[in-house]
Structure formats: structure tokens, C-alpha cells
Short mmCIF file of C-alpha atoms in Angstrom, two decimals:
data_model
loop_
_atom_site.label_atom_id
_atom_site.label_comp_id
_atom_site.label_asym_id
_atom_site.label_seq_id
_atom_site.Cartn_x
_atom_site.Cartn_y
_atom_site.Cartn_z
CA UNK A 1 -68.67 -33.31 -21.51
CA UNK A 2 -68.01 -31.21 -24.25
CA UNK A 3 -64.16 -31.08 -23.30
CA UNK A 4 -64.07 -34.40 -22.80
CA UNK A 5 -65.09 -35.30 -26.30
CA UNK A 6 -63.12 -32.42 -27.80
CA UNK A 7 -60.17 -34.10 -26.01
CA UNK A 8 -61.10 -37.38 -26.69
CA UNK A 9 -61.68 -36.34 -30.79
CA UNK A 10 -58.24 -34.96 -31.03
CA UNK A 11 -56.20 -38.05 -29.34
CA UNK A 12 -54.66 -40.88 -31.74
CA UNK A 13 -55.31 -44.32 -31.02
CA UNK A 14 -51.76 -45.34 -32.21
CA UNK A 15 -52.23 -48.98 -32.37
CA UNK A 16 -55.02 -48.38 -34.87
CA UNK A 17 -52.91 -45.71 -36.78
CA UNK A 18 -50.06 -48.12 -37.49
CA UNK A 19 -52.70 -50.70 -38.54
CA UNK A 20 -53.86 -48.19 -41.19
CA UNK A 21 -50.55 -47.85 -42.54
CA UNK A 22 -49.76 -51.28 -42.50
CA UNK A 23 -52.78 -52.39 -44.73
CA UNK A 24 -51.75 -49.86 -47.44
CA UNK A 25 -48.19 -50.52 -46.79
CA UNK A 26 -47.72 -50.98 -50.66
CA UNK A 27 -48.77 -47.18 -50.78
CA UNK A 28 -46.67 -46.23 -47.95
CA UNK A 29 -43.83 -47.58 -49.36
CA UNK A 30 -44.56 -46.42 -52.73
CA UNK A 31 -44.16 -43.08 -51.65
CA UNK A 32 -40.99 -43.51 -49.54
CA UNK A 33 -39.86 -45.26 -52.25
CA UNK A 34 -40.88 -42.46 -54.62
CA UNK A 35 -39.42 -40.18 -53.23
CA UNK A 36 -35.71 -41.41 -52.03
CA UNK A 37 -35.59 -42.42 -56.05
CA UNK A 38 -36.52 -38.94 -56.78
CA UNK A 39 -33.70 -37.40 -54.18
CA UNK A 40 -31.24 -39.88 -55.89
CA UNK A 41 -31.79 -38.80 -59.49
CA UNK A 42 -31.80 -34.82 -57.84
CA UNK A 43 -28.07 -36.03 -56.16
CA UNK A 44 -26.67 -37.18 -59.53
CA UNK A 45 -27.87 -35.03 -61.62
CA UNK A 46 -27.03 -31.44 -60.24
CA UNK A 47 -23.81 -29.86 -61.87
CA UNK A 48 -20.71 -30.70 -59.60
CA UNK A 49 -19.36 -27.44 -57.43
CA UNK A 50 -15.66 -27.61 -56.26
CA UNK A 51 -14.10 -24.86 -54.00
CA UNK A 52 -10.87 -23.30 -53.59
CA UNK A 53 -9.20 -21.28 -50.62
CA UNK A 54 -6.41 -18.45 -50.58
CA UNK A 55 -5.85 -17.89 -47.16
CA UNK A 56 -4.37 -13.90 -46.99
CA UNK A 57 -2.96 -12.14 -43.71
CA UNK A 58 -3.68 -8.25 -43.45
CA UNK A 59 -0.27 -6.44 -43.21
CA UNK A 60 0.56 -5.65 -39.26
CA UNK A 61 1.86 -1.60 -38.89
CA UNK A 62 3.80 -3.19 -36.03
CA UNK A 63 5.99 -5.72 -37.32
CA UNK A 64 7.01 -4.11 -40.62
CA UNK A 65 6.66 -7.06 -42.08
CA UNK A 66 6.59 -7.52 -46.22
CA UNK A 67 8.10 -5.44 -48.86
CA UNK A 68 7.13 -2.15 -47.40
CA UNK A 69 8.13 -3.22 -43.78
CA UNK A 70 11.94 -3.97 -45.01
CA UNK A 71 11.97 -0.86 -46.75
CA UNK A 72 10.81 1.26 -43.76
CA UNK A 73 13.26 -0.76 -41.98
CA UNK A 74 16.29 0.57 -43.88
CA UNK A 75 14.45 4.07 -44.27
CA UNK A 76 14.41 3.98 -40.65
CA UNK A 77 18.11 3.21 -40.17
CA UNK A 78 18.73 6.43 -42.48
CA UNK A 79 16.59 8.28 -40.27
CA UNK A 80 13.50 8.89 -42.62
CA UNK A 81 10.03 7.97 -41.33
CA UNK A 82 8.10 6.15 -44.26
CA UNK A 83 4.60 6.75 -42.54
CA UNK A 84 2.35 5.13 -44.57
CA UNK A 85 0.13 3.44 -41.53
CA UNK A 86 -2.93 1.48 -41.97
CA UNK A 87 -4.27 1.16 -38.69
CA UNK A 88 -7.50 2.42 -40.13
CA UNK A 89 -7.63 -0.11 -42.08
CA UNK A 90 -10.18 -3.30 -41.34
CA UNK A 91 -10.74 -7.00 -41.82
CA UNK A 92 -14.60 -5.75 -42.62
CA UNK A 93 -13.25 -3.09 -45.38
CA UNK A 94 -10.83 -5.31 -47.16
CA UNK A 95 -13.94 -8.02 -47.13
CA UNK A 96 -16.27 -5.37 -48.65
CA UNK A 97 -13.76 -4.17 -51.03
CA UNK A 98 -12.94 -7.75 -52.61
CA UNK A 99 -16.67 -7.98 -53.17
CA UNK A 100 -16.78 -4.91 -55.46
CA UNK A 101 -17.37 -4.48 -59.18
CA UNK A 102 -13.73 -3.45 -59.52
CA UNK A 103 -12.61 -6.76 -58.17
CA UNK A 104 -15.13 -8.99 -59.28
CA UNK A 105 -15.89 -7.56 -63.11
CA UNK A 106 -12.95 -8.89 -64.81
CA UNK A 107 -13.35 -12.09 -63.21
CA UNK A 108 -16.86 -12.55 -64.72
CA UNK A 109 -15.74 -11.49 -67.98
CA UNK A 110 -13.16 -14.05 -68.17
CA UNK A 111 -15.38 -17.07 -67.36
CA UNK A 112 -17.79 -18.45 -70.12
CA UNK A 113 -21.85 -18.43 -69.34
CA UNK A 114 -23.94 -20.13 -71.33
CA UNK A 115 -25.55 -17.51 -74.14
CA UNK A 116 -28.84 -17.36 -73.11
CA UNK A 117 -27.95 -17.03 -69.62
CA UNK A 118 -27.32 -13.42 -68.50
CA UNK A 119 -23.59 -12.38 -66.69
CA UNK A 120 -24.25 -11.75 -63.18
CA UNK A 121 -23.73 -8.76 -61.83
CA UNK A 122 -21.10 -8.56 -59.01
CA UNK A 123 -22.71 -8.18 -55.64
CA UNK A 124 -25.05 -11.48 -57.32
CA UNK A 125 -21.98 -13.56 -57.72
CA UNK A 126 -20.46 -13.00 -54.83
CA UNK A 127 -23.61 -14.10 -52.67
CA UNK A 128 -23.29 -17.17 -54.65
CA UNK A 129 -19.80 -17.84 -55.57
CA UNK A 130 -17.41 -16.38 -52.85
CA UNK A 131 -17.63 -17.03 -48.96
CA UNK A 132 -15.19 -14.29 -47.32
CA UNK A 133 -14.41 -14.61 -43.80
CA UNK A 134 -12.18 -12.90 -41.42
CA UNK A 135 -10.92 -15.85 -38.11
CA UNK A 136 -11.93 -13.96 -34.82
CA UNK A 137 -8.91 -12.71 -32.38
CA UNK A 138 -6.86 -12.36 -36.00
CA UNK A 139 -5.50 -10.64 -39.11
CA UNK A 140 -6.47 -13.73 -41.46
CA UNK A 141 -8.71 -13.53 -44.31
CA UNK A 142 -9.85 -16.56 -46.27
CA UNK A 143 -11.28 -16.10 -49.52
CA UNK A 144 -13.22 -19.43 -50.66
CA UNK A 145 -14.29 -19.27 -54.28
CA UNK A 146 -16.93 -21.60 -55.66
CA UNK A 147 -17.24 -23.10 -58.84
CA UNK A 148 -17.97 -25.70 -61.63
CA UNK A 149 -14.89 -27.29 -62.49
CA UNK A 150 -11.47 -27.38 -60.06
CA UNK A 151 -9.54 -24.40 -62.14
CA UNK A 152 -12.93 -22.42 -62.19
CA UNK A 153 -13.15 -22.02 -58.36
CA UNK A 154 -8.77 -21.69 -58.20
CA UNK A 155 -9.26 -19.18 -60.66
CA UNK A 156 -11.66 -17.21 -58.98
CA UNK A 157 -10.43 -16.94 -55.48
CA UNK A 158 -6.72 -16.32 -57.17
CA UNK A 159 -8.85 -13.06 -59.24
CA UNK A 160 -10.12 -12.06 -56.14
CA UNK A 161 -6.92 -11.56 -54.34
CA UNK A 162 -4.79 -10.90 -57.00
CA UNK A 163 -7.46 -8.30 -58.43
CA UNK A 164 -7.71 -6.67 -54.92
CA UNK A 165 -3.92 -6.54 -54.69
CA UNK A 166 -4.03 -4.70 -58.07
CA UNK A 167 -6.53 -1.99 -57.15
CA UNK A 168 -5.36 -1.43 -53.37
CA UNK A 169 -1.67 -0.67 -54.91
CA UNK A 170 -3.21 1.72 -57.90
CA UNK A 171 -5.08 3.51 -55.41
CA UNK A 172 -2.35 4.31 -52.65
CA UNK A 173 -0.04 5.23 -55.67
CA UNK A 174 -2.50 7.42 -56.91
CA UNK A 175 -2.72 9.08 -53.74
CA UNK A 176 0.92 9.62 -53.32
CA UNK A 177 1.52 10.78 -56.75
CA UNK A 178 -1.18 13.58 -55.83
CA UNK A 179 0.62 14.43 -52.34
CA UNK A 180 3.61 14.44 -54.25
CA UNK A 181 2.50 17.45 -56.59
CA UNK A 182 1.12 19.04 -54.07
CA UNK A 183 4.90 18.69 -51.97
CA UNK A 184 6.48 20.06 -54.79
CA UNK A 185 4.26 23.19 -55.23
CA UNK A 186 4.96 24.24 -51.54
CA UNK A 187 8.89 22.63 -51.98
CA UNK A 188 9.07 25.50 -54.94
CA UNK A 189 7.69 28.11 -52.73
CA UNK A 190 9.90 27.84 -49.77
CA UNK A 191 12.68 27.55 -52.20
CA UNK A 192 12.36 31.24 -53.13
CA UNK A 193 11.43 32.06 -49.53
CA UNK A 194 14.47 30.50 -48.26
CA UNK A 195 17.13 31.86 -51.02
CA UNK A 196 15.28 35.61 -50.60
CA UNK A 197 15.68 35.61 -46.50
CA UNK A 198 19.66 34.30 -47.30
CA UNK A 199 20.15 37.02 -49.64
CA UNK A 200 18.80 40.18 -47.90
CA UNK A 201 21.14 37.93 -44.25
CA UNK A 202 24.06 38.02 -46.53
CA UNK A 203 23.13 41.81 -47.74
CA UNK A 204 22.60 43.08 -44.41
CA UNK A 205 25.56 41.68 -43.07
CA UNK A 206 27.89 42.37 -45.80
CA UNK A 207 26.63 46.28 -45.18
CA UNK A 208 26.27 46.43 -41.72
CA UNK A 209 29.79 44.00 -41.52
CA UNK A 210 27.87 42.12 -38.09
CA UNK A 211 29.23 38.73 -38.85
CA UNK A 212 28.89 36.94 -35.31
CA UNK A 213 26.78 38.67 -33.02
CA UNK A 214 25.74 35.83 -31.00
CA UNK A 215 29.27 35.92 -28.82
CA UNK A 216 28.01 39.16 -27.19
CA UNK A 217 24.54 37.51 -26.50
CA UNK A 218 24.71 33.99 -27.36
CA UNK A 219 22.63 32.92 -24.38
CA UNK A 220 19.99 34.81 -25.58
CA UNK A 221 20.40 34.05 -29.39
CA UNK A 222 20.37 30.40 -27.92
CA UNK A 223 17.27 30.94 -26.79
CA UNK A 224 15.49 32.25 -29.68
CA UNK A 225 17.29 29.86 -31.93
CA UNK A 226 15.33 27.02 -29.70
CA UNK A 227 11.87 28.73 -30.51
CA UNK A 228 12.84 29.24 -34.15
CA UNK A 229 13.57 25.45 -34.46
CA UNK A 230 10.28 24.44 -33.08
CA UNK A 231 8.61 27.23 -35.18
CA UNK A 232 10.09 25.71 -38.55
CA UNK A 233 8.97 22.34 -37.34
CA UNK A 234 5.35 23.49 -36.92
CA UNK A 235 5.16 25.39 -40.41
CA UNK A 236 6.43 21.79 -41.81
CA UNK A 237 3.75 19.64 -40.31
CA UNK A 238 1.76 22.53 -41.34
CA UNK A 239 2.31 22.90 -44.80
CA UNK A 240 2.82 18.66 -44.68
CA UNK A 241 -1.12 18.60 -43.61
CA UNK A 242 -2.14 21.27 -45.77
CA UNK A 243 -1.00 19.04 -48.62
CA UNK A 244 -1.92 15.74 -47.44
CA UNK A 245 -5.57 17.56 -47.22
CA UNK A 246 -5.59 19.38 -50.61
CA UNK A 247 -4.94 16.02 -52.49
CA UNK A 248 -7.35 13.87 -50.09
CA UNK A 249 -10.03 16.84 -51.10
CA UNK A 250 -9.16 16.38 -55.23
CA UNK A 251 -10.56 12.55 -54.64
CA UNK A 252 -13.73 13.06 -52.85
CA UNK A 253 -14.69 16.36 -53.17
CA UNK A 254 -14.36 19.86 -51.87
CA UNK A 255 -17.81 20.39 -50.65
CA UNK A 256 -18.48 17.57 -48.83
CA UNK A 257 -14.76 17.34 -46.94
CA UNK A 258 -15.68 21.08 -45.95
CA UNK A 259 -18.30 20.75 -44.22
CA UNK A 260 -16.78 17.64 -42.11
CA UNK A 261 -13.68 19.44 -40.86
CA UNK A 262 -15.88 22.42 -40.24
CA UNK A 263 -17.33 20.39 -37.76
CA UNK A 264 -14.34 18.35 -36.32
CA UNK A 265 -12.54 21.51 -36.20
CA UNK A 266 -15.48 23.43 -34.07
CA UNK A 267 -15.73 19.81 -32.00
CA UNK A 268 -15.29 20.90 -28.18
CA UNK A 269 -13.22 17.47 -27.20
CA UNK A 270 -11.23 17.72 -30.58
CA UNK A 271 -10.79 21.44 -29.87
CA UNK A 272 -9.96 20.46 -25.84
CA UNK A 273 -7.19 18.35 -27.11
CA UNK A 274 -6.01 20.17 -29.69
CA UNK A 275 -5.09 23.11 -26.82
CA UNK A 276 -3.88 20.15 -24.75
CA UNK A 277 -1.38 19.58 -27.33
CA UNK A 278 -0.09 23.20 -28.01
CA UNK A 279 0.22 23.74 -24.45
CA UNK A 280 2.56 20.86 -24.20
CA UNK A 281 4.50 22.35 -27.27
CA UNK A 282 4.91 25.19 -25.92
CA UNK A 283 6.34 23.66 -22.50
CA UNK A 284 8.82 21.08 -24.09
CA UNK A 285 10.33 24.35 -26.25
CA UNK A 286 10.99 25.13 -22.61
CA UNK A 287 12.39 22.18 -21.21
CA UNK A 288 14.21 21.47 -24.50
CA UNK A 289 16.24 25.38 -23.48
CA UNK A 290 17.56 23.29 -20.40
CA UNK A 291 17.91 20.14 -21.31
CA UNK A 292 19.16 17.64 -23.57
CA UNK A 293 16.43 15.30 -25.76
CA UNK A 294 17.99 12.03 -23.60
CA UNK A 295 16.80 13.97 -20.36
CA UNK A 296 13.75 12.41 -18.31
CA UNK A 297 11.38 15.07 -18.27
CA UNK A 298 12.06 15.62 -22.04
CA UNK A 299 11.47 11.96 -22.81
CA UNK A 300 8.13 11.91 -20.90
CA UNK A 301 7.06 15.08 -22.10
CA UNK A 302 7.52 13.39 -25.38
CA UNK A 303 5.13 10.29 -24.47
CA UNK A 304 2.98 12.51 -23.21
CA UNK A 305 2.39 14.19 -26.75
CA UNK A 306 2.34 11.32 -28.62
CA UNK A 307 -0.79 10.03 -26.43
CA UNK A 308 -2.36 12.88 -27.01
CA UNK A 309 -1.79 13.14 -30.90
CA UNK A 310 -2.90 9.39 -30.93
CA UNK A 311 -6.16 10.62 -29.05
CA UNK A 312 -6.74 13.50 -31.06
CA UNK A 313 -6.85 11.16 -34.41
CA UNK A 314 -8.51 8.44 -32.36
CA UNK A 315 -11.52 11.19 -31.88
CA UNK A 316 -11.34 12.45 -35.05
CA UNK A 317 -12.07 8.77 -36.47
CA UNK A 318 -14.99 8.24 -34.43
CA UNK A 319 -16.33 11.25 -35.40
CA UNK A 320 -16.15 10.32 -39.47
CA UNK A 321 -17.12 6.74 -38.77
CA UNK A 322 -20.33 8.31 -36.67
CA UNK A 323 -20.82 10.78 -39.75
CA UNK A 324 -20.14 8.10 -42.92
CA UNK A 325 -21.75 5.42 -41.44
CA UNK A 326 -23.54 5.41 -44.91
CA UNK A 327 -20.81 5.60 -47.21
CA UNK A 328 -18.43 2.66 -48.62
CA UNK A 329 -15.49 1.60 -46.82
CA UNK A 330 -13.00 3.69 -49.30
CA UNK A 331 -15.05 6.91 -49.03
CA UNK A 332 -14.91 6.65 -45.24
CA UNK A 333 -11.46 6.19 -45.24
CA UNK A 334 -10.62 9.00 -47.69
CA UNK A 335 -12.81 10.85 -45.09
CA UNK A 336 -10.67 10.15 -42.28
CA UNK A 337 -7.23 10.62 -43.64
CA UNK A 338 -8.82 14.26 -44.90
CA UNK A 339 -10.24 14.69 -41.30
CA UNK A 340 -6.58 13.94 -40.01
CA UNK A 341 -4.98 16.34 -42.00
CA UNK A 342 -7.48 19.02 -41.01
CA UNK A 343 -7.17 18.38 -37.45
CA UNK A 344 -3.16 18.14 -37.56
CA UNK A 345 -2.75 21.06 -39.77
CA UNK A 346 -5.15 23.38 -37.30
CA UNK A 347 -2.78 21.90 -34.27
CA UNK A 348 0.07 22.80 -36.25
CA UNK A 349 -1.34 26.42 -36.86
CA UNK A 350 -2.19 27.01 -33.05
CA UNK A 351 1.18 25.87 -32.43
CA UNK A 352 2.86 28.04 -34.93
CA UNK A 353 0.76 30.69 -33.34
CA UNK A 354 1.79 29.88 -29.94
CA UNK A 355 5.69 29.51 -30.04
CA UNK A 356 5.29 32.68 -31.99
CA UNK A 357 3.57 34.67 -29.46
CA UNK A 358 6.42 33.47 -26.88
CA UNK A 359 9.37 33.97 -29.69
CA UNK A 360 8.23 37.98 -29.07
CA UNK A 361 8.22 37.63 -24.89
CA UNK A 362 11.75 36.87 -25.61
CA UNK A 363 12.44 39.84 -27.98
CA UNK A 364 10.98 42.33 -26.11
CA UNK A 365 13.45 40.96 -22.96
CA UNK A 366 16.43 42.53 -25.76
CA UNK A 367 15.61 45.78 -25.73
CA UNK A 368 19.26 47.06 -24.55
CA UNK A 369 20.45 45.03 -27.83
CA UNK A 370 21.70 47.51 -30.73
CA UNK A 371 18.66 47.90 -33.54
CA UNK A 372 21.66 46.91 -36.31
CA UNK A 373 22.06 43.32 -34.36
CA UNK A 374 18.83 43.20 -33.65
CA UNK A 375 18.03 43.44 -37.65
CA UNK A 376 20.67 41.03 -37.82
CA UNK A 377 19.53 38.44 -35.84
CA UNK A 378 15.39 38.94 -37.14
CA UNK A 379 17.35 38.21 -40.80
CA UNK A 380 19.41 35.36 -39.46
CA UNK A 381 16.16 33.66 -37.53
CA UNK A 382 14.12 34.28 -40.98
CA UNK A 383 16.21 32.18 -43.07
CA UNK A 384 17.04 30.14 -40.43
CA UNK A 385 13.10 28.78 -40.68
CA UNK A 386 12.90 29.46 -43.87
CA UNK A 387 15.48 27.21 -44.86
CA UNK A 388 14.73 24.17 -42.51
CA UNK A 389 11.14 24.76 -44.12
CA UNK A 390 12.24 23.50 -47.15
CA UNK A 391 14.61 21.37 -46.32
CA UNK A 392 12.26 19.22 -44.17
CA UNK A 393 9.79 19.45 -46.89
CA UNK A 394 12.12 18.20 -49.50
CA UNK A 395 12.47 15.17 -47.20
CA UNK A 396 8.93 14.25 -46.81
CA UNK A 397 8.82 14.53 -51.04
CA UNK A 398 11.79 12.25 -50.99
CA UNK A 399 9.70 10.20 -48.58
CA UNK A 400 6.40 10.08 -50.13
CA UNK A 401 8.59 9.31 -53.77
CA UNK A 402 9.99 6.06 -51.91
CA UNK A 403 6.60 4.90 -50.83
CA UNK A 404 5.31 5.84 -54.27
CA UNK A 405 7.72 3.09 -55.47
CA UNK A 406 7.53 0.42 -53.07
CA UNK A 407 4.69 -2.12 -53.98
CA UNK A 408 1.81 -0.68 -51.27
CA UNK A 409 0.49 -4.11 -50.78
CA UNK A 410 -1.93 -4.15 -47.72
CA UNK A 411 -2.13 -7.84 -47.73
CA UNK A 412 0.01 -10.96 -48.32
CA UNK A 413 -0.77 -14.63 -49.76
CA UNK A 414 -0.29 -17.15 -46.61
CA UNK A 415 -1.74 -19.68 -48.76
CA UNK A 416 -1.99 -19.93 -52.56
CA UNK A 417 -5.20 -20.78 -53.95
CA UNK A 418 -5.53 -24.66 -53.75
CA UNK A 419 -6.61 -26.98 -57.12
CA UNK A 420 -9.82 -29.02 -55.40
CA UNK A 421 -9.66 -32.80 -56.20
CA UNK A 422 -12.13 -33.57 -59.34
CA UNK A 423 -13.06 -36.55 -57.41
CA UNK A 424 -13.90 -34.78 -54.59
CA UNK A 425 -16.54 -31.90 -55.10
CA UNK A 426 -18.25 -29.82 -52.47
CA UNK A 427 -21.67 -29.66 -53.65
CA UNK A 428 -23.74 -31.75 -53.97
CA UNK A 429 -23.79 -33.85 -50.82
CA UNK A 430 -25.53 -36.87 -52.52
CA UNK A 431 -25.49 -38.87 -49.46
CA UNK A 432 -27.35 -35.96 -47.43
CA UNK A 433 -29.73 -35.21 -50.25
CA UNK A 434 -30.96 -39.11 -50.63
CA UNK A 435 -31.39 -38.69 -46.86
CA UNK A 436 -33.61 -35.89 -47.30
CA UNK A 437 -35.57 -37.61 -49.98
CA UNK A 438 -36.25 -40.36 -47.69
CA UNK A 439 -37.36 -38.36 -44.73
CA UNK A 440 -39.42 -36.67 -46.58
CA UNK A 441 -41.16 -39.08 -48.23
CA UNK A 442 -41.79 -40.67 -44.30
CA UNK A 443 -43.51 -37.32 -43.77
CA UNK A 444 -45.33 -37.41 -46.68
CA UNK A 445 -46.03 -41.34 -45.49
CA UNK A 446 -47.53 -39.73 -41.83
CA UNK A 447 -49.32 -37.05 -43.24
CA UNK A 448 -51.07 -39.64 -45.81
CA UNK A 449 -51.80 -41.91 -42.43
CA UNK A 450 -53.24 -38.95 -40.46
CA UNK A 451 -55.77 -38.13 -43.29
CA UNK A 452 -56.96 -42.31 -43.43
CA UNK A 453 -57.38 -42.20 -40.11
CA UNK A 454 -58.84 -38.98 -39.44
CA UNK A 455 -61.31 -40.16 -42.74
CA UNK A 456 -61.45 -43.86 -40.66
CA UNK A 457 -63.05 -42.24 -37.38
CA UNK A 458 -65.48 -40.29 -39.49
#
């Protein structure tokens, strides 16, 4: 019984519910009334928004495309690698980084607030002026700006790109001026190295009158000559790292870089690879003694390298992203070019190491060789080295110089930013809002029936 009435207390006789509302149908209609007159007034008299797109396309590392792709182009054609990849770049960093204060500051300076309204502060107006979004499956960005009149919002999404274009080209120039100095500290050094070991060659020779020493035993000077290439090339990428890394440390610290390529450097995978690597060194120094570069097994020994120096920084990234999942997109990427450099210049020093080590299996094979040619021929192998050390780092300064110059834009317009029509704003939707006003005023119109009936029963 006591279900039953329970059941039958919460049931609506409907009949009698729309009788109720239609003997204080004035009211009812008041209110809808009321309130659709109310969502009218809201409609017309909220400020007009208008919004304006620049649709931007993140420069592919594959199609050289842009002014830095037609310069690496002709570089390449001379037979100078520009480098300069951003692979580890992102859609989600570029987003992040048009959202900062550097971006976004100058454009709030430049637009007028009313004076008792405070500026916004950047992550505040770009929650509610900017709508940044990267297509799926793409390398599009669209940068939407909002704002109160049609130049306002074309303004602001031209700042944002044009502002972003600004910083991202200060900031890779400022990086390459630093490598730069660096280069030329270590260019200076093997300067003097290389016009010292040519000195006491021509001395030695001059006294000792050994002029050509490599007809008695050229297969064997051959030989050496082969390891003393691929030695030179090692102390390059060596000293190339080693200054990539000191000018990555002057931008984010010494400290904190330390302790990260302490532990990529000590990683057993990274350190598994890195072996990996010299071992296959090591074995295309041999090949390369019996073979020309065009040869099969050179080529694939050559693939097989480059996978494995593409999995060695592929493994050193995820490490730093695992590490700096906390800091900002810039700081993680300084991190990761610095954790690159470590990693190549600790391959490049087990490499040295290891063509080294087999350099003296093939000098201890010359022991019938006279001590004076064998003088001769430590001499001629020392500035040998010594001078394609520095001329290979003069070229990587002469590289770095021409990418210093070029315009390092990450990013080009597709689209300029469009003027909106003034007779066609965004916001507000004055149809949609009058709709809203009269829905809720209906629900305002129920919940007024429920309580007459519910006070009806009782």
C-alpha cells in the first residue's frame, strides 16, 4: 500500500498539468516572453568579436623547401652539408611557443584597454583571444586571433606569427653565433698544431733527406694512410660535438646539462649502441683498404651506420623527453641538442680510441722498416691529421657562418592573415542566444507548472 501511494504521489496527471498552465497562461507567457526579450537585448547589446586566420606550414627537413632549403640545395651541390635539422621540432612546441610572453607581450602593448581595466597577462589572453590548432595527419598550423574590431583580430594573429618568426630566427642565430666562437677557438688551435707537425715533417726530412719513402713500402704506408684518414675524421666530429656542447651548455647551464649526459652517457642501450657503432667504424676502415666507396659492401656498411647513428639520437631523445617532461618546450630542446652532442662526441672518442689502437697493430707489423723512415712516416701521418683537422673544421665554421646568415625561419605563411567582414562578426550568435532565452524561459514556464500543481494536489 505504501508503494502504491508513494508511486501513485509521484506520477503527473498531465491532462490536469496542462490545465494549470493554461489558466495562468498570461503568467506563462509572461515569463517566456520575459525572458526571449531579455536574450534579445543580451544578443544586441554584447560588444561585436570578429576573427582572423593565418594558416602557417612547419618547414619539412625533407623537401628543403623555403629560403634555407634552396640554400642547402646549392650548399649541397658544392659539397657542404648545411645541417641545421629540425626533426625535433613539434606542431605541440611551436603551439606552446606562440602562446608565450615573448610572443604575446608586444602584442598587448600595442592594443588600447580601457584605463581602468588591467592588461592581461599573456597565458590570460591567449585562453581568450587566440585558438591555435595543429590539422591531424599534417604540418599545418592555424592561428585564429579574436577580437573587437576586423584589424584588431588581423592584427593579432599577424603579431603572433610574425612575432614567433622574429624570436625563432634570434634564437637559432644566437646559437650559431655561439658555435661559431667556439669553432674558431678549436680552428686557432689546430692551426698551430697543424703548421708545428709540417715544420718539424719538413725539418726531419730536409735533415734526414727521406723525401718519398712510401715507393719502398707504399702498400703499407697505404694502409696506415687509410686509418689516419678515418682518425682525422673522428677528432673532427669530435672536436665538432665538443663545441656544439660547450655553447648548448652557455644557454642552459653547466650543472644541470652535467648531470643529464652523465646519465645518457652511463645508459646501457645508449652505451650498447654506441659500441655498435665503433665496431662498425672500425670494420668499414677495413673494407674501405679494399675497396672503393661505390663498392656494395661499402655502401651497405654505410646504411648500416647511419641507422644506427639515427637510433643512437632517437634514444638519446627519449631519454631527455622522459627526464624534462617538466620543463618548456625550448629548454627540452636545448636539452636534447646538448644530449646529442654528448652522445656523438663520446662515439667519436671511442672511435678515435679504436682506429687508434688498430693504427699501432699495423706499426708493430713494420718492424723490419728503418727507425729514420719510420720517424718519417710518424711525422708525415701527424700532420697529415693534423692538417685535415683543421681543414675540416674550417669548413664546418664556413658552414655554421652560412646558416648564421640565411633567415632560420622554421615556419612559412600559407595564408596571410584575413580582414573579417564588419558585417559579419563571430560572436555573438544573436539568433542562438534569443533561442536560448526562449528555452529557458519554457523551463522556467515547467518548473513554475510543477510547483502549482504539486501546491494543487496538496
Amino acid at each position: 500500500m505504501n508503494i502504491l501511494a508513494q508511486e501513485k504521489e509521484e506520477s503527473i496527471d498531465l491532462g490536469r498539468f496542462l490545465r494549470i498552465l493554461w489558466d495562468r497562461r498570461i503568467v506563462v507567457g509572461g515569463i517566456v516572453l520575459l525572458c526571449t526579450i531579455i536574450a534579445t537585448i543580451v544578443a544586441f547589446v554584447l560588444p561585436k568579436q570578429y576573427a582572423s586566420t593565418t594558416l602557417v606550414q612547419m618547414r619539412s627537413t625533407g623537401s628543403g623547401m623555403g629560403t634555407h632549403g634552396n640554400a642547402a640545395a646549392l650548399a649541397s651541390m658544392a659539397g657542404i652539408d648545411l645541417g641545421g635539422s629540425s626533426g625535433s621540432a613539434s606542431p605541440t612546441n611551436y603551439i606552446e611557443l606562440m602562446k608565450s610572453r615573448r610572443v604575446l607581450e608586444p602584442i598587448i602593448d600595442a592594443m588600447d584597454w580601457p584605463s581602468d581595466k588591467k592588461k592581461p597577462t599573456a597565458a590570460d589572453f591567449a585562453k581568450s583571444n587566440l585558438d591555435i590548432k595543429n590539422t591531424k595527419q599534417t604540418n599545418l598550423i592555424s592561428v585564429t586571433a579574436k577580437g573587437r574590431t576586423p584589424e584588431e583580430a588581423q592584427m593579432i594573429s599577424q603579431g603572433v606569427v610574425d612575432n614567433f618568426l622574429a624570436m625563432q630566427t634570434d634564437m637559432n642565430q644566437q646559437t650559431q653565433s655561439l658555435l661559431v666562437q667556439f669553432l674558431d677557438d678549436r680552428i686557432k688551435k689546430a692551426k698551430d698544431d697543424s703548421e708545428k707537425a709540417d715544420a718539424a715533417l719538413a725539418k726531419y726530412s730536409r735533415e734526414n733527406k727521406i723525401y718519398s719513402p712510401e715507393e719502398q713500402i707504399k702498400a703499407a704506408v697505404q694502409l696506415l694512410g687509410t686509418y689516419d684518414e678515418e682518425f682525422s675524421k673522428q677528432e673532427v666530429d669530435y672536436q665538432s660535438a665538443d663545441a656544439e656542447l660547450a655553447s648548448l651548455k652557455e644557454k642552459i647551464g653547466e650543472q644541470e646539462q652535467g648531470a643529464l649526459a652523465y646519465n645518457i652517457n652511463d645508459n646501457d642501450v645508449v652505451t650498447k649502441i654506441r659500441n655498435e657503432i665503433v665496431t662498425k667504424e672500425v670494420a668499414l676502415v677495413e673494407l674501405r683498404q679494399k675497396y672503393t666507396d661505390k663498392h656494395p659492401e661499402v655502401i651497405a656498411a654505410k646504411e648500416s651506420l647511419a641507422k644506427l647513428r639515427q637510433s643512437l639520437q632517437d634514444e638519446v631523445g627519449a631519454i631527455v623527453a622522459s627526464k624534462a617532461a617538466t620543463l618548456n618546450p625550448t629548454q627540452a630542446e636545448l636539452m636534447t641538442k646538448a644530449a646529442q652532442a654528448s652522445a656523438k662526441r663520446a662515439v667519436a672518442a671511442a672511435a678515435k680510441s679504436a682506429v687508434e689502437k688498430e693504427r699501432s697493430k699495423q706499426d708493430a707489423k713494420m718492424e723490419n722498416v728503418p727507425d729514420s723512415v719510420m720517424t718519417y712516416l710518424q711525422l708525415k701521418s701527424d700532420a697529415k691529421i693534423k692538417g685535415e683537422v683543421y681543414t675540416n673544421l674550417v669548413q664546418q665554421r664556413e658552414n655554421k657562418s652560412i646558416q648564421e646568415a640565411m633567415e632560420s625561419m622554421d615556419i612559412q605563411v600559407v595564408d596571410e592573415a584575413d580582414l573579417p567582414d564588419a558585417d559579419k562578426p563571430t560572436a555573438p550568435h544573436k539568433k542562438l542566444i534569443i533561442v536560448l532565452g526562449f528555452v529557458f524561459g519554457c523551463f522556467l514556464t515547467f518548473t513554475y507548472g510543477i510547483l502549482c500543481y504539486r501546491r494543487f494536489e496538496n
